[in-house]
Amino acid sequence: GGGGGGAQGQPQDNCPGQEHPPPPQCILFRTCLLAASHADVKGKPCEDHCILQHSNRICVITLAESHPLLQNGKTIKSINYQISANCSRLQNKVSGKFKRGAQFLTELAPLCRISCSDGEEYTVSSCVRGRLMEVNENILDKPSILQEKPSTEGYIAVVLPKFEESKSITEGLLTQKEYEEIVVKRVNNRPETS
């Protein structure tokens, strides 16, 4: 039998022709999930990502407000969706109801690399297993929106997890509250400059 329960009184999620969600800034996302990365051995600040998951499973990958790119006045020099010689996220072409042609991503798959004028480079990862629906080409022309509006117009990419995995992906991520607790701890545990 088809599993009952779920979204009662919300038929708009299943309307035909509504496969393409409105641009992220128009959607009221139900859940804001965060992937807090742990400082690596070089002691770099944690490069946190924020995943906005809509009730229709769509996940929008954005930078969390604690990401170094959104701190201390960094200037973005370039954003590159070319991951390797043979792989560009810009070549992702999705067609039809079954999203043919979409690149499949693992949690650790890089989405783009962002270079700053101070020589630092940051890689933004998918954080979610699923198909790449789109990347935000607007940030290529106007990198500043990534910093000015990271959770709306400055999003990185849109990923659609498999239906059967859409619940489990959220288990490895933090809620806003858990994330804020980690950030507070992180600030409190910051070692004095050695």
CSV table of C-alpha atoms in Angstrom, one decimal:
chain,number,residue,atom,x,y,z
A,1,GLY,CA,0.0,0.0,0.0
A,2,GLY,CA,1.1,3.6,-0.5
A,3,GLY,CA,2.2,5.0,2.9
A,4,GLY,CA,-0.5,7.2,4.3
A,5,GLY,CA,-0.1,10.3,6.4
A,6,GLY,CA,2.3,13.1,5.3
A,7,ALA,CA,1.2,16.2,3.7
A,8,GLN,CA,-2.6,16.4,4.2
A,9,GLY,CA,-4.3,19.5,3.1
A,10,GLN,CA,-1.3,20.5,1.0
A,11,PRO,CA,-2.2,19.3,-2.5
A,12,GLN,CA,-0.2,22.1,-4.1
A,13,ASP,CA,3.0,20.1,-3.6
A,14,ASN,CA,1.7,17.4,-6.0
A,15,CYS,CA,0.2,19.7,-8.7
A,16,PRO,CA,1.2,18.8,-12.2
A,17,GLY,CA,3.4,21.4,-13.8
A,18,GLN,CA,4.9,22.5,-10.5
A,19,GLU,CA,8.1,20.6,-10.8
A,20,HIS,CA,10.2,23.7,-11.0
A,21,PRO,CA,10.1,25.5,-7.6
A,22,PRO,CA,10.0,29.3,-7.6
A,23,PRO,CA,13.4,31.0,-7.1
A,24,PRO,CA,14.7,30.3,-3.6
A,25,GLN,CA,13.8,33.7,-2.2
A,26,CYS,CA,10.1,33.1,-2.8
A,27,ILE,CA,9.9,29.8,-1.0
A,28,LEU,CA,9.2,29.5,2.7
A,29,PHE,CA,11.5,26.7,3.6
A,30,ARG,CA,10.3,24.4,6.3
A,31,THR,CA,13.6,23.4,7.6
A,32,CYS,CA,16.9,25.0,7.8
A,33,LEU,CA,19.6,22.4,8.3
A,34,LEU,CA,23.3,23.0,8.7
A,35,ALA,CA,26.4,21.1,8.0
A,36,ALA,CA,29.1,22.3,10.4
A,37,SER,CA,32.5,21.2,9.2
A,38,HIS,CA,35.2,20.5,11.7
A,39,ALA,CA,38.3,22.6,11.6
A,40,ASP,CA,40.9,20.7,9.6
A,41,VAL,CA,44.4,19.9,10.7
A,42,LYS,CA,45.7,23.2,9.4
A,43,GLY,CA,43.4,24.9,12.0
A,44,LYS,CA,41.4,26.7,9.4
A,45,PRO,CA,38.1,28.2,10.5
A,46,CYS,CA,35.2,25.9,10.0
A,47,GLU,CA,33.6,26.3,6.6
A,48,ASP,CA,29.9,25.7,7.5
A,49,HIS,CA,27.2,25.2,4.9
A,50,CYS,CA,23.5,25.8,5.3
A,51,ILE,CA,21.0,23.5,3.6
A,52,LEU,CA,17.4,24.8,3.1
A,53,GLN,CA,15.1,21.9,2.6
A,54,HIS,CA,11.6,22.5,1.2
A,55,SER,CA,8.7,20.2,1.9
A,56,ASN,CA,9.0,18.8,-1.7
A,57,ARG,CA,12.5,17.5,-0.8
A,58,ILE,CA,14.4,20.2,-2.8
A,59,CYS,CA,17.5,21.2,-1.0
A,60,VAL,CA,19.1,24.6,-1.6
A,61,ILE,CA,22.8,24.7,-0.7
A,62,THR,CA,23.9,28.0,0.8
A,63,LEU,CA,26.8,29.3,2.9
A,64,ALA,CA,26.1,29.4,6.7
A,65,GLU,CA,26.4,32.7,8.3
A,66,SER,CA,29.5,31.6,10.2
A,67,HIS,CA,31.4,30.7,6.9
A,68,PRO,CA,34.7,32.6,6.6
A,69,LEU,CA,33.5,34.1,3.3
A,70,LEU,CA,30.8,35.9,5.2
A,71,GLN,CA,33.1,37.2,7.9
A,72,ASN,CA,35.7,39.9,8.2
A,73,GLY,CA,35.2,41.7,4.9
A,74,LYS,CA,36.6,39.1,2.5
A,75,THR,CA,36.4,40.1,-1.2
A,76,ILE,CA,35.5,37.3,-3.6
A,77,LYS,CA,37.7,37.3,-6.7
A,78,SER,CA,36.2,34.5,-8.6
A,79,ILE,CA,33.7,31.6,-8.4
A,80,ASN,CA,34.3,28.5,-10.5
A,81,TYR,CA,31.9,25.7,-11.1
A,82,GLN,CA,34.6,23.9,-13.1
A,83,ILE,CA,35.5,21.2,-10.6
A,84,SER,CA,38.1,19.3,-12.7
A,85,ALA,CA,39.3,19.2,-16.3
A,86,ASN,CA,36.4,16.9,-17.2
A,87,CYS,CA,33.7,18.1,-14.8
A,88,SER,CA,31.9,21.4,-14.8
A,89,ARG,CA,28.7,21.9,-12.8
A,90,LEU,CA,27.6,24.4,-15.5
A,91,GLN,CA,27.3,21.5,-18.0
A,92,ASN,CA,24.6,20.0,-15.8
A,93,LYS,CA,21.6,19.8,-18.1
A,94,VAL,CA,18.4,18.5,-16.6
A,95,SER,CA,15.4,17.6,-18.7
A,96,GLY,CA,12.0,16.0,-18.2
A,97,LYS,CA,10.0,14.7,-15.3
A,98,PHE,CA,12.7,12.2,-14.4
A,99,LYS,CA,15.5,14.8,-14.3
A,100,ARG,CA,17.5,13.1,-17.0
A,101,GLY,CA,21.1,14.3,-17.4
A,102,ALA,CA,21.4,15.6,-13.9
A,103,GLN,CA,24.8,15.1,-12.3
A,104,PHE,CA,24.7,12.8,-9.3
A,105,LEU,CA,26.4,14.2,-6.2
A,106,THR,CA,27.6,12.6,-3.0
A,107,GLU,CA,27.7,14.5,0.3
A,108,LEU,CA,31.3,15.4,-0.3
A,109,ALA,CA,31.1,16.3,-4.0
A,110,PRO,CA,32.4,19.8,-4.6
A,111,LEU,CA,30.0,22.2,-6.2
A,112,CYS,CA,32.2,25.1,-6.8
A,113,ARG,CA,35.5,26.8,-5.7
A,114,ILE,CA,35.5,30.3,-4.5
A,115,SER,CA,38.8,32.4,-4.6
A,116,CYS,CA,39.3,35.5,-2.6
A,117,SER,CA,41.5,38.5,-3.2
A,118,ASP,CA,43.6,37.5,-0.2
A,119,GLY,CA,44.6,34.2,-1.9
A,120,GLU,CA,42.3,32.0,0.1
A,121,GLU,CA,40.3,29.4,-1.7
A,122,TYR,CA,37.1,27.7,-0.4
A,123,THR,CA,35.4,24.7,-1.8
A,124,VAL,CA,31.6,24.4,-1.3
A,125,SER,CA,30.4,20.8,-1.1
A,126,SER,CA,27.0,19.4,-1.8
A,127,CYS,CA,26.5,18.1,1.8
A,128,VAL,CA,23.5,16.2,0.4
A,129,ARG,CA,23.4,13.0,-1.8
A,130,GLY,CA,21.2,13.6,-4.8
A,131,ARG,CA,20.8,15.0,-8.3
A,132,LEU,CA,22.1,18.5,-9.1
A,133,MET,CA,19.0,20.4,-10.3
A,134,GLU,CA,20.7,23.7,-11.0
A,135,VAL,CA,23.6,25.9,-10.0
A,136,ASN,CA,23.3,29.6,-9.5
A,137,GLU,CA,24.9,31.3,-12.5
A,138,ASN,CA,24.0,34.7,-11.2
A,139,ILE,CA,26.8,34.6,-8.6
A,140,LEU,CA,29.4,34.2,-11.4
A,141,ASP,CA,28.4,37.7,-12.7
A,142,LYS,CA,27.9,39.2,-9.3
A,143,PRO,CA,29.8,37.4,-6.6
A,144,SER,CA,28.9,40.0,-4.0
A,145,ILE,CA,25.3,38.6,-3.8
A,146,LEU,CA,26.9,35.5,-2.3
A,147,GLN,CA,27.9,37.6,0.7
A,148,GLU,CA,25.0,40.1,0.7
A,149,LYS,CA,22.2,37.6,0.4
A,150,PRO,CA,23.7,34.1,1.0
A,151,SER,CA,20.4,32.4,1.9
A,152,THR,CA,18.3,33.8,-1.0
A,153,GLU,CA,19.7,35.1,-4.3
A,154,GLY,CA,23.3,34.2,-3.4
A,155,TYR,CA,22.6,30.4,-3.1
A,156,ILE,CA,25.1,28.0,-4.5
A,157,ALA,CA,23.0,25.2,-6.0
A,158,VAL,CA,19.8,23.2,-5.8
A,159,VAL,CA,20.0,19.4,-5.1
A,160,LEU,CA,17.2,16.9,-5.2
A,161,PRO,CA,17.8,13.9,-2.9
A,162,LYS,CA,16.2,10.5,-3.8
A,163,PHE,CA,12.8,10.2,-2.4
A,164,GLU,CA,13.8,7.2,-0.2
A,165,GLU,CA,16.9,9.1,1.1
A,166,SER,CA,15.3,12.5,1.7
A,167,LYS,CA,14.5,11.7,5.3
A,168,SER,CA,17.9,10.1,6.1
A,169,ILE,CA,20.0,13.0,4.7
A,170,THR,CA,18.6,15.3,7.3
A,171,GLU,CA,19.7,13.0,10.1
A,172,GLY,CA,23.4,13.8,9.6
A,173,LEU,CA,22.7,17.6,9.6
A,174,LEU,CA,22.1,20.0,12.5
A,175,THR,CA,19.1,22.0,13.3
A,176,GLN,CA,19.5,25.8,13.6
A,177,LYS,CA,19.5,25.4,17.4
A,178,GLU,CA,22.2,22.7,17.4
A,179,TYR,CA,24.3,24.7,15.0
A,180,GLU,CA,24.1,27.8,17.1
A,181,GLU,CA,25.2,25.8,20.1
A,182,ILE,CA,28.2,24.5,18.2
A,183,VAL,CA,29.2,28.0,17.0
A,184,VAL,CA,29.0,29.3,20.6
A,185,LYS,CA,31.2,26.4,21.8
A,186,ARG,CA,33.6,27.0,19.0
A,187,VAL,CA,34.0,30.7,19.9
A,188,ASN,CA,34.5,29.8,23.6
A,189,ASN,CA,37.0,27.1,22.8
A,190,ARG,CA,39.0,29.2,20.4
A,191,PRO,CA,42.7,28.8,21.5
A,192,GLU,CA,44.6,31.9,22.2
A,193,THR,CA,46.9,32.9,19.3
A,194,SER,CA,50.0,30.8,19.8
